[in-house]
mmCIF file of C-alpha atoms in Angstrom:
data_model
loop_
_atom_site.group_PDB
_atom_site.id
_atom_site.type_symbol
_atom_site.label_atom_id
_atom_site.label_comp_id
_atom_site.label_asym_id
_atom_site.label_seq_id
_atom_site.Cartn_x
_atom_site.Cartn_y
_atom_site.Cartn_z
ATOM 1 C CA UNK A 1 29.199 -50.989 14.890
ATOM 2 C CA UNK A 2 25.954 -51.642 16.690
ATOM 3 C CA UNK A 3 25.911 -52.536 20.351
ATOM 4 C CA UNK A 4 23.358 -55.066 21.456
ATOM 5 C CA UNK A 5 20.465 -53.735 23.478
ATOM 6 C CA UNK A 6 21.025 -54.545 27.108
ATOM 7 C CA UNK A 7 18.590 -56.032 29.557
ATOM 8 C CA UNK A 8 18.640 -54.510 32.991
ATOM 9 C CA UNK A 9 17.196 -55.200 36.404
ATOM 10 C CA UNK A 10 17.568 -51.608 37.566
ATOM 11 C CA UNK A 11 14.522 -49.531 38.371
ATOM 12 C CA UNK A 12 13.687 -46.858 35.773
ATOM 13 C CA UNK A 13 14.946 -44.178 38.203
ATOM 14 C CA UNK A 14 18.255 -46.020 38.738
ATOM 15 C CA UNK A 15 18.480 -46.698 35.024
ATOM 16 C CA UNK A 16 18.004 -43.019 34.239
ATOM 17 C CA UNK A 17 20.679 -42.142 36.794
ATOM 18 C CA UNK A 18 23.056 -44.582 35.073
ATOM 19 C CA UNK A 19 22.302 -43.248 31.579
ATOM 20 C CA UNK A 20 22.454 -39.529 32.313
ATOM 21 C CA UNK A 21 25.675 -38.040 31.018
ATOM 22 C CA UNK A 22 27.945 -36.600 33.670
ATOM 23 C CA UNK A 23 27.593 -32.844 33.916
ATOM 24 C CA UNK A 24 30.105 -31.108 31.733
ATOM 25 C CA UNK A 25 31.265 -27.569 32.249
ATOM 26 C CA UNK A 26 29.746 -25.041 29.919
ATOM 27 C CA UNK A 27 32.237 -23.945 27.307
ATOM 28 C CA UNK A 28 33.916 -20.710 28.306
ATOM 29 C CA UNK A 29 34.289 -19.748 24.658
ATOM 30 C CA UNK A 30 32.958 -16.327 23.798
ATOM 31 C CA UNK A 31 29.579 -16.038 22.057
ATOM 32 C CA UNK A 32 28.368 -12.957 20.217
ATOM 33 C CA UNK A 33 26.115 -11.709 17.441
ATOM 34 C CA UNK A 34 27.008 -9.125 14.833
ATOM 35 C CA UNK A 35 24.486 -7.090 12.899
ATOM 36 C CA UNK A 36 24.539 -7.897 9.176
ATOM 37 C CA UNK A 37 21.534 -5.831 8.064
ATOM 38 C CA UNK A 38 18.116 -4.641 9.137
ATOM 39 C CA UNK A 39 17.025 -7.077 11.899
ATOM 40 C CA UNK A 40 19.569 -9.671 10.711
ATOM 41 C CA UNK A 41 22.559 -10.962 12.643
ATOM 42 C CA UNK A 42 25.182 -13.663 12.503
ATOM 43 C CA UNK A 43 25.787 -15.557 15.726
ATOM 44 C CA UNK A 44 29.369 -16.638 16.398
ATOM 45 C CA UNK A 45 31.261 -18.846 18.815
ATOM 46 C CA UNK A 46 34.985 -18.573 19.432
ATOM 47 C CA UNK A 47 35.183 -22.185 18.169
ATOM 48 C CA UNK A 48 34.261 -20.929 14.683
ATOM 49 C CA UNK A 49 30.578 -21.911 14.524
ATOM 50 C CA UNK A 50 28.170 -19.470 12.881
ATOM 51 C CA UNK A 51 24.410 -19.212 12.495
ATOM 52 C CA UNK A 52 22.334 -16.703 10.520
ATOM 53 C CA UNK A 53 19.535 -15.077 12.520
ATOM 54 C CA UNK A 54 16.705 -12.836 11.436
ATOM 55 C CA UNK A 55 12.995 -12.637 10.700
ATOM 56 C CA UNK A 56 11.450 -15.505 8.697
ATOM 57 C CA UNK A 57 10.852 -13.072 5.832
ATOM 58 C CA UNK A 58 14.634 -13.007 5.253
ATOM 59 C CA UNK A 59 14.642 -16.603 4.002
ATOM 60 C CA UNK A 60 17.506 -18.920 4.989
ATOM 61 C CA UNK A 61 17.877 -17.678 8.565
ATOM 62 C CA UNK A 62 16.715 -18.933 11.938
ATOM 63 C CA UNK A 63 14.472 -16.718 14.009
ATOM 64 C CA UNK A 64 15.531 -16.384 17.658
ATOM 65 C CA UNK A 65 12.435 -18.391 18.649
ATOM 66 C CA UNK A 66 13.405 -21.181 16.262
ATOM 67 C CA UNK A 67 16.875 -21.272 17.791
ATOM 68 C CA UNK A 68 15.330 -21.603 21.249
ATOM 69 C CA UNK A 69 13.184 -24.525 20.094
ATOM 70 C CA UNK A 70 16.094 -26.192 18.270
ATOM 71 C CA UNK A 71 18.292 -25.784 21.361
ATOM 72 C CA UNK A 72 15.620 -27.520 23.463
ATOM 73 C CA UNK A 73 15.280 -30.398 20.973
ATOM 74 C CA UNK A 74 19.042 -30.868 20.604
ATOM 75 C CA UNK A 75 19.564 -30.744 24.362
ATOM 76 C CA UNK A 76 16.869 -33.379 24.893
ATOM 77 C CA UNK A 77 18.466 -35.538 22.201
ATOM 78 C CA UNK A 78 21.908 -35.235 23.742
ATOM 79 C CA UNK A 79 20.441 -36.063 27.166
ATOM 80 C CA UNK A 80 18.803 -39.267 25.895
ATOM 81 C CA UNK A 81 21.531 -40.397 23.516
ATOM 82 C CA UNK A 82 23.118 -42.900 25.877
ATOM 83 C CA UNK A 83 19.699 -44.211 26.982
ATOM 84 C CA UNK A 84 18.570 -45.014 23.437
ATOM 85 C CA UNK A 85 21.971 -46.255 22.257
ATOM 86 C CA UNK A 86 22.125 -48.784 25.105
ATOM 87 C CA UNK A 87 18.740 -50.252 24.149
ATOM 88 C CA UNK A 88 18.663 -49.779 20.386
ATOM 89 C CA UNK A 89 22.326 -49.814 19.383
ATOM 90 C CA UNK A 90 24.832 -47.077 18.657
ATOM 91 C CA UNK A 91 23.486 -46.539 15.144
ATOM 92 C CA UNK A 92 19.867 -45.836 16.136
ATOM 93 C CA UNK A 93 18.110 -43.106 14.160
ATOM 94 C CA UNK A 94 16.018 -40.346 15.690
ATOM 95 C CA UNK A 95 14.533 -37.055 14.596
ATOM 96 C CA UNK A 96 13.169 -34.747 17.266
ATOM 97 C CA UNK A 97 10.527 -32.414 15.902
ATOM 98 C CA UNK A 98 9.876 -29.298 17.945
ATOM 99 C CA UNK A 99 7.065 -26.796 17.772
ATOM 100 C CA UNK A 100 5.416 -24.072 19.740
ATOM 101 C CA UNK A 101 3.101 -21.293 18.683
ATOM 102 C CA UNK A 102 4.087 -17.759 19.562
ATOM 103 C CA UNK A 103 1.682 -15.817 21.756
ATOM 104 C CA UNK A 104 1.924 -12.583 19.761
ATOM 105 C CA UNK A 105 0.348 -10.263 22.314
ATOM 106 C CA UNK A 106 2.916 -11.357 24.930
ATOM 107 C CA UNK A 107 5.890 -11.971 22.604
ATOM 108 C CA UNK A 108 6.605 -15.405 24.078
ATOM 109 C CA UNK A 109 6.116 -19.130 23.555
ATOM 110 C CA UNK A 110 3.756 -20.441 26.265
ATOM 111 C CA UNK A 111 4.362 -24.091 25.340
ATOM 112 C CA UNK A 112 7.064 -25.853 23.356
ATOM 113 C CA UNK A 113 6.621 -29.510 22.456
ATOM 114 C CA UNK A 114 9.327 -31.884 21.294
ATOM 115 C CA UNK A 115 8.278 -35.138 19.607
ATOM 116 C CA UNK A 116 10.704 -38.011 19.150
ATOM 117 C CA UNK A 117 10.400 -39.813 15.810
ATOM 118 C CA UNK A 118 12.176 -43.042 16.770
ATOM 119 C CA UNK A 119 11.557 -46.685 15.895
ATOM 120 C CA UNK A 120 10.833 -48.644 19.070
ATOM 121 C CA UNK A 121 9.036 -51.554 17.336
ATOM 122 C CA UNK A 122 11.815 -53.973 18.298
ATOM 123 C CA UNK A 123 10.756 -53.612 21.951
ATOM 124 C CA UNK A 124 7.792 -55.192 23.674
ATOM 125 C CA UNK A 125 5.236 -52.905 25.363
ATOM 126 C CA UNK A 126 6.836 -53.120 28.818
ATOM 127 C CA UNK A 127 10.356 -52.468 27.518
ATOM 128 C CA UNK A 128 9.092 -49.571 25.381
ATOM 129 C CA UNK A 129 7.253 -47.992 28.333
ATOM 130 C CA UNK A 130 10.308 -48.400 30.536
ATOM 131 C CA UNK A 131 12.607 -46.876 27.899
ATOM 132 C CA UNK A 132 10.323 -43.857 27.457
ATOM 133 C CA UNK A 133 10.212 -43.380 31.254
ATOM 134 C CA UNK A 134 13.996 -43.553 31.514
ATOM 135 C CA UNK A 135 14.421 -41.162 28.566
ATOM 136 C CA UNK A 136 12.026 -38.617 30.100
ATOM 137 C CA UNK A 137 13.931 -38.777 33.394
ATOM 138 C CA UNK A 138 17.233 -38.310 31.572
ATOM 139 C CA UNK A 139 15.867 -35.151 29.905
ATOM 140 C CA UNK A 140 14.548 -33.818 33.216
ATOM 141 C CA UNK A 141 17.903 -34.400 34.881
ATOM 142 C CA UNK A 142 20.435 -33.507 32.187
ATOM 143 C CA UNK A 143 18.918 -31.085 29.655
ATOM 144 C CA UNK A 144 20.442 -27.798 30.780
ATOM 145 C CA UNK A 145 18.455 -25.748 28.261
ATOM 146 C CA UNK A 146 15.126 -27.273 29.322
ATOM 147 C CA UNK A 147 15.967 -26.955 33.001
ATOM 148 C CA UNK A 148 16.911 -23.302 32.490
ATOM 149 C CA UNK A 149 13.691 -22.482 30.620
ATOM 150 C CA UNK A 150 11.536 -24.289 33.196
ATOM 151 C CA UNK A 151 13.256 -22.551 36.117
ATOM 152 C CA UNK A 152 13.104 -19.136 34.481
ATOM 153 C CA UNK A 153 16.576 -17.682 34.092
ATOM 154 C CA UNK A 154 17.348 -14.142 35.082
ATOM 155 C CA UNK A 155 18.224 -12.237 31.913
ATOM 156 C CA UNK A 156 20.206 -9.014 31.977
ATOM 157 C CA UNK A 157 21.557 -6.753 29.214
ATOM 158 C CA UNK A 158 24.345 -4.257 29.701
ATOM 159 C CA UNK A 159 25.151 -1.471 27.275
ATOM 160 C CA UNK A 160 28.722 -0.381 26.859
ATOM 161 C CA UNK A 161 28.771 2.537 24.451
ATOM 162 C CA UNK A 162 32.025 2.639 22.533
ATOM 163 C CA UNK A 163 34.446 5.002 24.209
ATOM 164 C CA UNK A 164 32.254 5.491 27.283
ATOM 165 C CA UNK A 165 34.583 3.448 29.499
ATOM 166 C CA UNK A 166 31.691 2.232 31.638
ATOM 167 C CA UNK A 167 28.789 -0.159 31.443
ATOM 168 C CA UNK A 168 25.267 1.241 31.360
ATOM 169 C CA UNK A 169 22.659 -1.047 32.941
ATOM 170 C CA UNK A 170 19.126 -1.243 31.658
ATOM 171 C CA UNK A 171 16.505 0.191 34.021
ATOM 172 C CA UNK A 172 14.737 -2.427 36.165
#
């Protein structure tokens, strides 16, 4: 069933506030990776999801960098879902392409760009501009992955050798 696009008299900021999904607690389910071969792993969640991870040369696997980019695109999509559904109907179609070249000498992605492939031709110029503004604000407010990357999360690894009975922290 398609909902009819709604007209609104709210400002784009108020509209974004209305459309942003309420914060949900992060799942407490365990996440882990298990080595399956040379530089290849399977990622697991306690909910039963799995993903194959490895270098691109291994074929049908995601690289860790690809997973980062996909997580950003999916998070942006989830953050804007309500915004687009309210204007375009529940059955709207979207593909979010994501790319970012790796800076090899620094082993990082200096810029990641997500591009929405979405049909907005049913909207006039003002409504389209307003919808894009509201969608961007929804991403800025609700995309946990994007907010984490932009803020720069502290990352820590602990090593717990089997049988050691204690954690070994990496040197700072």
